mmCIF file of C-alpha atoms in Angstrom:
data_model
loop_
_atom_site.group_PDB
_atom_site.id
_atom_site.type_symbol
_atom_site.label_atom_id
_atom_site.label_comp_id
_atom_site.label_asym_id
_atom_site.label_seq_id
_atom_site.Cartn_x
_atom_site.Cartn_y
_atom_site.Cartn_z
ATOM 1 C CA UNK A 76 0.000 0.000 0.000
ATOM 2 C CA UNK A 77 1.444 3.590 -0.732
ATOM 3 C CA UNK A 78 1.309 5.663 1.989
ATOM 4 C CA UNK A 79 1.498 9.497 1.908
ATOM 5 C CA UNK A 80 4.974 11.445 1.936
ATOM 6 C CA UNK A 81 4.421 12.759 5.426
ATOM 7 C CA UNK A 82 4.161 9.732 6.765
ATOM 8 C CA UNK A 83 7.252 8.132 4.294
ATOM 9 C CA UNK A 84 9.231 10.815 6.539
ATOM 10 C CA UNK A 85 8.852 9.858 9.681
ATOM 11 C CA UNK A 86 10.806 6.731 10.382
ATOM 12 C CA UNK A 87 9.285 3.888 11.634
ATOM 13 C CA UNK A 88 10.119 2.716 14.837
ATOM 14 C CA UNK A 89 8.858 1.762 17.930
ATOM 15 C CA UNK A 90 8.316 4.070 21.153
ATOM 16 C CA UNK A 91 12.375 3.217 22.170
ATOM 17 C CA UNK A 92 13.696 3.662 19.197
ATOM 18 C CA UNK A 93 13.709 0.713 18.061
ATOM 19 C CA UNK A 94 12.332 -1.614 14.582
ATOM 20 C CA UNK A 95 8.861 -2.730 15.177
ATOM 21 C CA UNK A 96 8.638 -6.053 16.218
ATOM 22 C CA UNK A 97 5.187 -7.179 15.043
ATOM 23 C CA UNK A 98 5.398 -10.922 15.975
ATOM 24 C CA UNK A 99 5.666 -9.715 19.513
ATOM 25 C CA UNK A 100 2.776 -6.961 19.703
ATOM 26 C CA UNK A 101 -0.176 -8.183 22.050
ATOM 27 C CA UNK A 102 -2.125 -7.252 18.838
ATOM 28 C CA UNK A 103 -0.106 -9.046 15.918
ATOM 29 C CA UNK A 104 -3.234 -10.765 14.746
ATOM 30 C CA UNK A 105 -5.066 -7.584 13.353
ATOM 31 C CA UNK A 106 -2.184 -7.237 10.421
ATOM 32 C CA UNK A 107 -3.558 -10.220 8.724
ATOM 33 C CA UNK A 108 -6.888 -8.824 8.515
ATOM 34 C CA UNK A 109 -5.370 -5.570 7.606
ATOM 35 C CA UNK A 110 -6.138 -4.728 11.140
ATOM 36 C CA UNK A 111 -3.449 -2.413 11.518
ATOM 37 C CA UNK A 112 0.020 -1.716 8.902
ATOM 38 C CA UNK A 113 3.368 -0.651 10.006
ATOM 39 C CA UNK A 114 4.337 2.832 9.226
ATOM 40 C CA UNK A 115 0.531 3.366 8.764
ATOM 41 C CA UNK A 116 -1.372 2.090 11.752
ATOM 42 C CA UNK A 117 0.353 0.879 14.485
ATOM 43 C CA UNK A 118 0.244 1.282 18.634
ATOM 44 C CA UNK A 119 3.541 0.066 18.958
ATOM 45 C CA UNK A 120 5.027 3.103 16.698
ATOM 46 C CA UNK A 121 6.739 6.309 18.115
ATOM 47 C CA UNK A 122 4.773 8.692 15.746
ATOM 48 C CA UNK A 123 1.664 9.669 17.015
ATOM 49 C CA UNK A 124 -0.441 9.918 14.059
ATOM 50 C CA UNK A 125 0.225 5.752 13.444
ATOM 51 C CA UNK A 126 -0.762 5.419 17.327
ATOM 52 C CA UNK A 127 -3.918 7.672 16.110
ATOM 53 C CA UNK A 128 -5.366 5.306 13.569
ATOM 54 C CA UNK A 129 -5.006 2.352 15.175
ATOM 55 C CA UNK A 130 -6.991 3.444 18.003
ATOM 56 C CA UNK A 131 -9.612 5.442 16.095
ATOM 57 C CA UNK A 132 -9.743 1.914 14.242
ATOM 58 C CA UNK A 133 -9.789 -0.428 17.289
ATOM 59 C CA UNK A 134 -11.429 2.314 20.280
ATOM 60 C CA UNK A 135 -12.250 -1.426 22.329
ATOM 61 C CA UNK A 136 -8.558 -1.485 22.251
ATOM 62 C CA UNK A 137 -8.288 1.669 23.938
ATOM 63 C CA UNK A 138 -8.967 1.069 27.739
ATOM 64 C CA UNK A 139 -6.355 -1.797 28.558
ATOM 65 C CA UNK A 140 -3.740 0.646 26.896
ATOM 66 C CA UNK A 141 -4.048 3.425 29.500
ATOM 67 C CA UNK A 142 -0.837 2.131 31.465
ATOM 68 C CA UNK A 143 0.945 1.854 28.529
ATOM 69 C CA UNK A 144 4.899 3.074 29.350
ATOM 70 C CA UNK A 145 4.968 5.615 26.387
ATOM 71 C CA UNK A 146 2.967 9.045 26.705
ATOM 72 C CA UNK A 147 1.638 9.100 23.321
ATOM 73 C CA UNK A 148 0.262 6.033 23.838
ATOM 74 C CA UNK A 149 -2.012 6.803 27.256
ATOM 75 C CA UNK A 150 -3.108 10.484 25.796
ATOM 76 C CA UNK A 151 -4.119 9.133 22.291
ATOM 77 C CA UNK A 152 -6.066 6.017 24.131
ATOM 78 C CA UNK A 153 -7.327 8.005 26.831
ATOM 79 C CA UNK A 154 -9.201 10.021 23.352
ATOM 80 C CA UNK A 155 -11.168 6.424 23.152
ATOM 81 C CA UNK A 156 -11.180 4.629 26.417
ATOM 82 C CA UNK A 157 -14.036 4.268 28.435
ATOM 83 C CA UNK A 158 -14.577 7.145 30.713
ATOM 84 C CA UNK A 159 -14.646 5.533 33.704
ATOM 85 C CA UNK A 160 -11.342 4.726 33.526
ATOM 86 C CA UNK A 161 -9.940 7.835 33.177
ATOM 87 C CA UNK A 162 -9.806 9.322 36.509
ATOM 88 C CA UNK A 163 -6.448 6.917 37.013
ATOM 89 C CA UNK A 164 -4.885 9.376 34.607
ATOM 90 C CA UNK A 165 -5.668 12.644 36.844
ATOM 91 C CA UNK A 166 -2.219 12.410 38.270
ATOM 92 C CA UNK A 167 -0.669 11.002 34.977
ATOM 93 C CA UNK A 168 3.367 11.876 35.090
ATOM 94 C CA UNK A 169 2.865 13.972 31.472
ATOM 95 C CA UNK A 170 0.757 17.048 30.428
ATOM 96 C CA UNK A 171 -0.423 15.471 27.278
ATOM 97 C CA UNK A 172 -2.300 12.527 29.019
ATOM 98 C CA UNK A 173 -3.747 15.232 31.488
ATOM 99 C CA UNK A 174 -4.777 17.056 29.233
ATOM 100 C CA UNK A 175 -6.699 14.836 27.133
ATOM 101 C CA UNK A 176 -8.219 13.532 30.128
ATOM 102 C CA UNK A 177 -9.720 17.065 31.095
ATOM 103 C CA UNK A 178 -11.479 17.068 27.867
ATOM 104 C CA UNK A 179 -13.306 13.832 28.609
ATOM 105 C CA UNK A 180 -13.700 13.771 32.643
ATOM 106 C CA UNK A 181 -17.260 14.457 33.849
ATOM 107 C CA UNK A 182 -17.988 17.581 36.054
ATOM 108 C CA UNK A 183 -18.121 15.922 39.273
ATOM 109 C CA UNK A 184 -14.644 15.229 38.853
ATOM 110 C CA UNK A 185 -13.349 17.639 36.271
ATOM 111 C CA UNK A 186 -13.305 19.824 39.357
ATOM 112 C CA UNK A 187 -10.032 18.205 41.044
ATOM 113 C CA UNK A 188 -7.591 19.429 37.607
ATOM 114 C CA UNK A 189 -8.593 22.930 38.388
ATOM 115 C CA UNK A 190 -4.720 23.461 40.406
ATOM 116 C CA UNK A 191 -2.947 21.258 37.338
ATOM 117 C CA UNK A 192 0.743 22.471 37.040
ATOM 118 C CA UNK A 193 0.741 22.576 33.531
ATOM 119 C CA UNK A 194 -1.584 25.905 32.111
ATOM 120 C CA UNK A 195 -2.730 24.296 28.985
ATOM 121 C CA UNK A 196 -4.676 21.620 31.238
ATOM 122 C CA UNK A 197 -6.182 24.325 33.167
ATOM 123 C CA UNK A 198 -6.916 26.125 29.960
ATOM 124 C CA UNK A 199 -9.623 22.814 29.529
ATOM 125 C CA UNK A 200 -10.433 22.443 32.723
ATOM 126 C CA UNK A 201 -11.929 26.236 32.794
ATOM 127 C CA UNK A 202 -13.394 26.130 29.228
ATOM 128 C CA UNK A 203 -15.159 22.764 30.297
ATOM 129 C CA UNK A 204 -15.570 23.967 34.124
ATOM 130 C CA UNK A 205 -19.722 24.080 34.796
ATOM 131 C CA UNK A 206 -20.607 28.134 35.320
ATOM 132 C CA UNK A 207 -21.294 28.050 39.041
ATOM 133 C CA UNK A 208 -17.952 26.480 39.741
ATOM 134 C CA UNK A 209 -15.679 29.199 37.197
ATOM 135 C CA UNK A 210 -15.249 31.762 40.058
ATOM 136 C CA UNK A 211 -12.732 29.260 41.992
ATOM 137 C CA UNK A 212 -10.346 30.110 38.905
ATOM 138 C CA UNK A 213 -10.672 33.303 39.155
ATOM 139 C CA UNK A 214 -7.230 34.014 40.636
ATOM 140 C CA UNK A 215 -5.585 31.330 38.606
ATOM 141 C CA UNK A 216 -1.665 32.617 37.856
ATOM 142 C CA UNK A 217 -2.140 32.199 33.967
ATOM 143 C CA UNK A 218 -3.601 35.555 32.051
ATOM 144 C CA UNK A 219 -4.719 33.103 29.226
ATOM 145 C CA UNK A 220 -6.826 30.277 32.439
ATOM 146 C CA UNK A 221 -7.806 33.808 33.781
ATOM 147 C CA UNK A 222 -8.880 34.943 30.160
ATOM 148 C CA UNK A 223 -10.768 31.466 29.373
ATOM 149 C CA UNK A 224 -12.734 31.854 32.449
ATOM 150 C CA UNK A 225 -13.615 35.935 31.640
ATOM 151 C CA UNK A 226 -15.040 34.366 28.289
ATOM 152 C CA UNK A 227 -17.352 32.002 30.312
ATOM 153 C CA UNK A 228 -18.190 33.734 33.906
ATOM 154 C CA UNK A 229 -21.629 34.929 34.239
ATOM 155 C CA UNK A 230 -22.146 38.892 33.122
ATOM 156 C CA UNK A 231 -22.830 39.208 36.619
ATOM 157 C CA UNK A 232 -19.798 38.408 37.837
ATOM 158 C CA UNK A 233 -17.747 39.646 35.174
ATOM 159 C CA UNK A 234 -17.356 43.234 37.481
ATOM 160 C CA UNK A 235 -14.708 40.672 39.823
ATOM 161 C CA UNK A 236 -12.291 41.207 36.752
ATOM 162 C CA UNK A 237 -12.244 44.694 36.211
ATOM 163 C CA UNK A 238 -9.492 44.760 37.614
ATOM 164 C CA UNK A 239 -6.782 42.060 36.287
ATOM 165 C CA UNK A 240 -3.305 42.397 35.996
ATOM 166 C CA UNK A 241 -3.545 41.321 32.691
ATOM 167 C CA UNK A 242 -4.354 43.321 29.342
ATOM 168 C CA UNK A 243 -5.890 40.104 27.469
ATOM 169 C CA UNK A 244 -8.108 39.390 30.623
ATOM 170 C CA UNK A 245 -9.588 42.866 31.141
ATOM 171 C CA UNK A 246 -10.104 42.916 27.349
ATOM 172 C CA UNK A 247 -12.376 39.983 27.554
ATOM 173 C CA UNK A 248 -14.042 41.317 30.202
ATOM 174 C CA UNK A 249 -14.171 44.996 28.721
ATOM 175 C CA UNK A 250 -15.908 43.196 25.720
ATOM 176 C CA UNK A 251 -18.554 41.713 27.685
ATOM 177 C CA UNK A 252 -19.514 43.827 31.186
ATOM 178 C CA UNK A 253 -22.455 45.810 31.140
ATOM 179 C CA UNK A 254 -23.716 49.049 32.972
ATOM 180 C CA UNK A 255 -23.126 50.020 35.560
ATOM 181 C CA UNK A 256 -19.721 48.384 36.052
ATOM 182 C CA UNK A 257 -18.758 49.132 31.906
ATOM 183 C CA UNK A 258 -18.973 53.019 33.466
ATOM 184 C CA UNK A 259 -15.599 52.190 35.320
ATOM 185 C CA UNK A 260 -13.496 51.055 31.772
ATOM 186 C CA UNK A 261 -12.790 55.181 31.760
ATOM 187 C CA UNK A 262 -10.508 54.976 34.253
ATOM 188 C CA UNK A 263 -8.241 51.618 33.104
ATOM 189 C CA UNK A 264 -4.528 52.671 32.726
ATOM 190 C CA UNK A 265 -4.696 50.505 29.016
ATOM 191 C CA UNK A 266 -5.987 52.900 26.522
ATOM 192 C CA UNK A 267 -7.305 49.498 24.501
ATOM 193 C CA UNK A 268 -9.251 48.966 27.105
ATOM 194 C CA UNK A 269 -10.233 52.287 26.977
ATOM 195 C CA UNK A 270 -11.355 52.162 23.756
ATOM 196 C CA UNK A 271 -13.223 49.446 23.955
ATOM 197 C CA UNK A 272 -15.341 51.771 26.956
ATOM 198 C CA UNK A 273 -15.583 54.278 24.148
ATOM 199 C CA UNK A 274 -17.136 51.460 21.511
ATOM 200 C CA UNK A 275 -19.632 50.607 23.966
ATOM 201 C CA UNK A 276 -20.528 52.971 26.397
ATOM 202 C CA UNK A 277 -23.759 54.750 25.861
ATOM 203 C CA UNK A 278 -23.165 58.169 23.910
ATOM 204 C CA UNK A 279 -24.748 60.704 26.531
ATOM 205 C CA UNK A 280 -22.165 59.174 28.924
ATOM 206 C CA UNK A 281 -18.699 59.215 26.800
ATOM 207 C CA UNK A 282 -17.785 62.656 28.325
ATOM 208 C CA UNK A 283 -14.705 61.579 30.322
ATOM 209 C CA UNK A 284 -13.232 59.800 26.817
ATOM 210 C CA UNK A 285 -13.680 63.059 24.922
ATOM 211 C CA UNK A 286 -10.769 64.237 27.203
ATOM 212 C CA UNK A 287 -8.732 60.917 27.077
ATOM 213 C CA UNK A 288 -4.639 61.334 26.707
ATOM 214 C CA UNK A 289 -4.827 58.531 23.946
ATOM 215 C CA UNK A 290 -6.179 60.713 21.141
ATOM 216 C CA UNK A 291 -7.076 57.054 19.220
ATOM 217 C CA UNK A 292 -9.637 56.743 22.519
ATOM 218 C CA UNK A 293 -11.328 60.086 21.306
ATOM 219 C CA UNK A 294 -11.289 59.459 17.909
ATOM 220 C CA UNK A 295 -13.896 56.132 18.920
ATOM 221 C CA UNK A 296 -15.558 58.387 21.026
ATOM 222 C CA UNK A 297 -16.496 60.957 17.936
ATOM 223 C CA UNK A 298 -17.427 58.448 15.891
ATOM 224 C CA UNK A 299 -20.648 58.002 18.210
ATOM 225 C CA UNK A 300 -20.751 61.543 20.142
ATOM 226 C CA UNK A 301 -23.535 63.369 20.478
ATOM 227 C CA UNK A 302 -24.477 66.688 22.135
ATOM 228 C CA UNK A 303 -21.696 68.955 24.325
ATOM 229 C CA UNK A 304 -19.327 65.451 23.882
ATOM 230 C CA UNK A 305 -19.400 66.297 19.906
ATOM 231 C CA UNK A 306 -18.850 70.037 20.112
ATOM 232 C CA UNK A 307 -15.671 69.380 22.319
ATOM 233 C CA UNK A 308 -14.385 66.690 19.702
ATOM 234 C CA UNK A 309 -15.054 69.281 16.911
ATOM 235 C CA UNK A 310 -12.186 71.296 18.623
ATOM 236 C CA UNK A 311 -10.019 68.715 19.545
ATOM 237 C CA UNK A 312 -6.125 69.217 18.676
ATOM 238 C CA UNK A 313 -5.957 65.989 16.840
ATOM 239 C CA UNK A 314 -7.559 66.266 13.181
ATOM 240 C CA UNK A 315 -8.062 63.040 12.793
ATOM 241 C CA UNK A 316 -10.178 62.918 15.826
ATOM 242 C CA UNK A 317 -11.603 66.761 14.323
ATOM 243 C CA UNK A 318 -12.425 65.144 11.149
ATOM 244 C CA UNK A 319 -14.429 62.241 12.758
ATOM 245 C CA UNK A 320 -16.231 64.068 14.950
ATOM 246 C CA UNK A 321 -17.522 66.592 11.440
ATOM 247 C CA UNK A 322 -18.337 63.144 9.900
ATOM 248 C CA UNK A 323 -20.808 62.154 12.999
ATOM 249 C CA UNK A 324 -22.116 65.639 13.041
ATOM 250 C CA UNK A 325 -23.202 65.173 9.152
ATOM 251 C CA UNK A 326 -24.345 62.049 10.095
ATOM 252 C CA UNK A 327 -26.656 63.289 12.347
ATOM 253 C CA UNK A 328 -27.803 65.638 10.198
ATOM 254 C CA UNK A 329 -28.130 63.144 7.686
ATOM 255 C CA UNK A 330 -25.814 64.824 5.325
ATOM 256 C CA UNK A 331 -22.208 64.953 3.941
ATOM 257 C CA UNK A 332 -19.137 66.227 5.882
ATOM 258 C CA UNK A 333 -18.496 69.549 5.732
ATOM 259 C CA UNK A 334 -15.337 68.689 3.479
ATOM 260 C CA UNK A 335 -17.271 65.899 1.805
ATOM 261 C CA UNK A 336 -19.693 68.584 0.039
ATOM 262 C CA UNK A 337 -16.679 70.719 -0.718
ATOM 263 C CA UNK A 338 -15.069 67.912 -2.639
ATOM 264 C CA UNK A 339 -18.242 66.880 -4.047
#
């Protein structure tokens, strides 16, 4: 059988490092039924992808593989085993077989993965996590866990992250906090965050941003001022943020820019 150059690449030997030994795989009888191929399909081959098909192949073969010595082996079974296996794997020496074990274990348990030391398991734990549980990660060390869990955490408690150290985090949470607690973006030291305020704040309340330090904060403000907010934009020392501010003032009107009509 021809097999595809990718896999022609990758030599093909066993988890040690050394030539496949079919006659002595626990599953040598499947290669006469075309079962399983070396350099193809094969649980006894270093390359993941061959440990893939055989198991997405044979997923019966899955659960009594879980103890297997080499990594690859446990996470890509633990893909197909029967759940109720998998909480053996919890403390599993390697991040890879954690991980794919926090994408499978039910709540009750998911629960106990939540202080993993590696972040990308946490990552799954809180974008798996059930709601009421999510606020026990709130203080989790890693912006991106801390982020995961902003995307997820009821609107009402979204107010708890206002505050992150993190950029990414209070970006999330700038994207999805409502009023009252949106009021407070004004006042972030990150003028992306700031922005974001300006996006979504209500126009009769974007006053403060019309006087932002970050003139591409009050150039979002103009483009939805109305009132005393747009008069002071109309003046504002930036033209850019001068020029957007004319172009919601036409728009209001329901007319060109002033320059628009001139160029007309």
């Amino acid at each position: 059988m021809n097999h595809s150059a990718d896999w022609q690449d990758i030599p093909v030997r066993d988890w040690q490092g050394q030539a496949l030994d079919c006659a002595a795989c626990p599953h040598a009888a499947l290669r006469a039924g075309g079962g399983c191929e070396p350099g193809r399909s094969c649980m006894q081959d270093a390359y993941a992808r061959r440990i893939d098909r055989f198991f997405r192949q044979h997923p019966k073969l899955a659960t009594p593989q879980l103890a297997h010595p080499y990594f690859e082996v446990r996470a890509i079974a633990a893909r197909h085993a029967d759940v109720f296996h998998l909480p053996a794997l919890m403390a599993d020496p390697d991040e890879t077989v954690r991980l794919q074990v926090a994408l499978r274990l039910p709540q009750r348990l998911l629960g106990r993965l939540r202080e993993d030391p590696h972040r990308e398991v946490r990552i799954r734990v809180a974008q798996r996590l059930a709601e009421a549980e999510l606020p026990t990660m709130l203080r989790d060390p890693d912006y991106e866990v801390r982020a995961t869990v902003a995307r997820r955490l009821p609107e009402a408690l979204l107010p708890l992250l206002l505050h992150d150290s993190d950029l990414q985090v209070r970006l999330v949470v700038a994207h999805r906090v409502v009023m009252p607690a949106l009021w407070r973006l004004v006042d972030d030291a990150a003028p992306e965050v700031r922005r974001v305020a300006a996006e979504r704040l209500p126009a009769p309340l974007l006053e403060p941003l019309a006087h932002d330090r970050d003139w591409l904060v009050r150039h979002t403000a103009a483009a939805r001022a109305v009132g005393a907010v747009l008069e002071r934009l109309l003046l504002d020392p930036e033209p850019e943020v001068a020029a957007r501010a004319r172009e919601r003032a036409a728009e209001l009107r329901g007319g060109p820019a002033e320059g628009e009509r001139r160029h007309g």
